[in-house]
Amino acid sequence: MAGVDVGLLVGLISSLAGALAWYRSLARSQYARERELAHILKNQEQSNLVLRDLVDQVDELGDRLTKHEALLISAIGRQV
């Protein structure tokens, strides 16, 4: 009878250890998913900042091109 009780005790301890290992693995994978999502969101924010900067640069170049075009047209008009 003592052998059965020891076997039951070993089984319970093994089950508890397995449950703890499963929970630990679950917690780690959840942390990893949250961390990966945070990296993706930060990367997206940085990409948006770079894109906004590029759009501003293109707008500025367009304005400069328009001014140069106007100067060229007026210079050509004076020569004619």
mmCIF file of C-alpha atoms in Angstrom:
data_model
loop_
_atom_site.group_PDB
_atom_site.id
_atom_site.type_symbol
_atom_site.label_atom_id
_atom_site.label_comp_id
_atom_site.label_asym_id
_atom_site.label_seq_id
_atom_site.Cartn_x
_atom_site.Cartn_y
_atom_site.Cartn_z
ATOM 1 C CA MET A 1 0.000 0.000 0.000
ATOM 2 C CA ALA A 2 2.884 2.356 0.697
ATOM 3 C CA GLY A 3 4.130 1.668 -2.860
ATOM 4 C CA VAL A 4 0.846 2.869 -4.301
ATOM 5 C CA ASP A 5 0.948 6.034 -2.226
ATOM 6 C CA VAL A 6 4.503 6.783 -3.352
ATOM 7 C CA GLY A 7 3.494 6.174 -6.962
ATOM 8 C CA LEU A 8 0.534 8.493 -6.560
ATOM 9 C CA LEU A 9 2.753 11.137 -4.991
ATOM 10 C CA VAL A 10 5.313 10.839 -7.813
ATOM 11 C CA GLY A 11 2.505 11.087 -10.366
ATOM 12 C CA LEU A 12 1.078 14.213 -8.747
ATOM 13 C CA ILE A 13 4.501 15.846 -8.531
ATOM 14 C CA SER A 14 5.195 14.985 -12.168
ATOM 15 C CA SER A 15 1.821 16.381 -13.219
ATOM 16 C CA LEU A 16 2.429 19.568 -11.251
ATOM 17 C CA ALA A 17 5.913 19.956 -12.758
ATOM 18 C CA GLY A 18 4.464 19.438 -16.243
ATOM 19 C CA ALA A 19 1.753 22.021 -15.622
ATOM 20 C CA LEU A 20 4.325 24.542 -14.379
ATOM 21 C CA ALA A 21 6.554 23.923 -17.399
ATOM 22 C CA TRP A 22 3.565 24.344 -19.729
ATOM 23 C CA TYR A 23 2.553 27.618 -18.027
ATOM 24 C CA ARG A 24 6.119 28.925 -18.167
ATOM 25 C CA SER A 25 6.330 28.109 -21.867
ATOM 26 C CA LEU A 26 2.984 29.801 -22.485
ATOM 27 C CA ALA A 27 4.085 32.931 -20.614
ATOM 28 C CA ARG A 28 7.348 33.081 -22.574
ATOM 29 C CA SER A 29 5.624 32.718 -25.925
ATOM 30 C CA GLN A 30 3.090 35.407 -25.003
ATOM 31 C CA TYR A 31 5.927 37.743 -23.982
ATOM 32 C CA ALA A 32 7.715 37.001 -27.258
ATOM 33 C CA ARG A 33 4.563 37.793 -29.277
ATOM 34 C CA GLU A 34 4.028 41.063 -27.406
ATOM 35 C CA ARG A 35 7.668 42.021 -27.895
ATOM 36 C CA GLU A 36 7.511 41.224 -31.610
ATOM 37 C CA LEU A 37 4.337 43.310 -31.972
ATOM 38 C CA ALA A 38 6.009 46.226 -30.174
ATOM 39 C CA HIS A 39 8.960 46.004 -32.580
ATOM 40 C CA ILE A 40 6.631 45.960 -35.581
ATOM 41 C CA LEU A 41 4.677 48.986 -34.315
ATOM 42 C CA LYS A 42 7.864 50.954 -33.611
ATOM 43 C CA ASN A 43 9.208 50.057 -37.044
ATOM 44 C CA GLN A 44 5.955 51.241 -38.632
ATOM 45 C CA GLU A 45 6.153 54.553 -36.743
ATOM 46 C CA GLN A 46 9.725 55.072 -37.957
ATOM 47 C CA SER A 47 8.700 54.248 -41.524
ATOM 48 C CA ASN A 48 5.861 56.775 -41.312
ATOM 49 C CA LEU A 49 8.280 59.468 -40.094
ATOM 50 C CA VAL A 50 10.669 58.759 -42.959
ATOM 51 C CA LEU A 51 7.802 58.791 -45.455
ATOM 52 C CA ARG A 52 6.523 62.135 -44.136
ATOM 53 C CA ASP A 53 10.031 63.571 -44.410
ATOM 54 C CA LEU A 54 10.328 62.355 -48.002
ATOM 55 C CA VAL A 55 6.942 63.848 -48.904
ATOM 56 C CA ASP A 56 8.048 67.184 -47.417
ATOM 57 C CA GLN A 57 11.271 67.050 -49.437
ATOM 58 C CA VAL A 58 9.362 66.295 -52.650
ATOM 59 C CA ASP A 59 6.984 69.198 -51.942
ATOM 60 C CA GLU A 60 9.930 71.526 -51.349
ATOM 61 C CA LEU A 61 11.634 70.401 -54.563
ATOM 62 C CA GLY A 62 8.366 70.912 -56.456
ATOM 63 C CA ASP A 63 8.092 74.458 -55.111
ATOM 64 C CA ARG A 64 11.688 75.206 -56.090
ATOM 65 C CA LEU A 65 11.115 73.758 -59.552
ATOM 66 C CA THR A 66 8.019 75.932 -60.002
ATOM 67 C CA LYS A 67 10.009 79.048 -59.016
ATOM 68 C CA HIS A 68 12.808 78.183 -61.433
ATOM 69 C CA GLU A 69 10.286 77.545 -64.184
ATOM 70 C CA ALA A 70 8.735 80.954 -63.593
ATOM 71 C CA LEU A 71 12.166 82.604 -63.707
ATOM 72 C CA LEU A 72 13.017 80.837 -66.972
ATOM 73 C CA ILE A 73 9.711 81.814 -68.561
ATOM 74 C CA SER A 74 10.177 85.455 -67.560
ATOM 75 C CA ALA A 75 13.795 85.451 -68.825
ATOM 76 C CA ILE A 76 12.707 83.979 -72.160
ATOM 77 C CA GLY A 77 9.866 86.509 -72.368
ATOM 78 C CA ARG A 78 12.290 89.405 -71.940
ATOM 79 C CA GLN A 79 14.529 88.139 -74.730
ATOM 80 C CA VAL A 80 11.730 87.908 -77.267
#
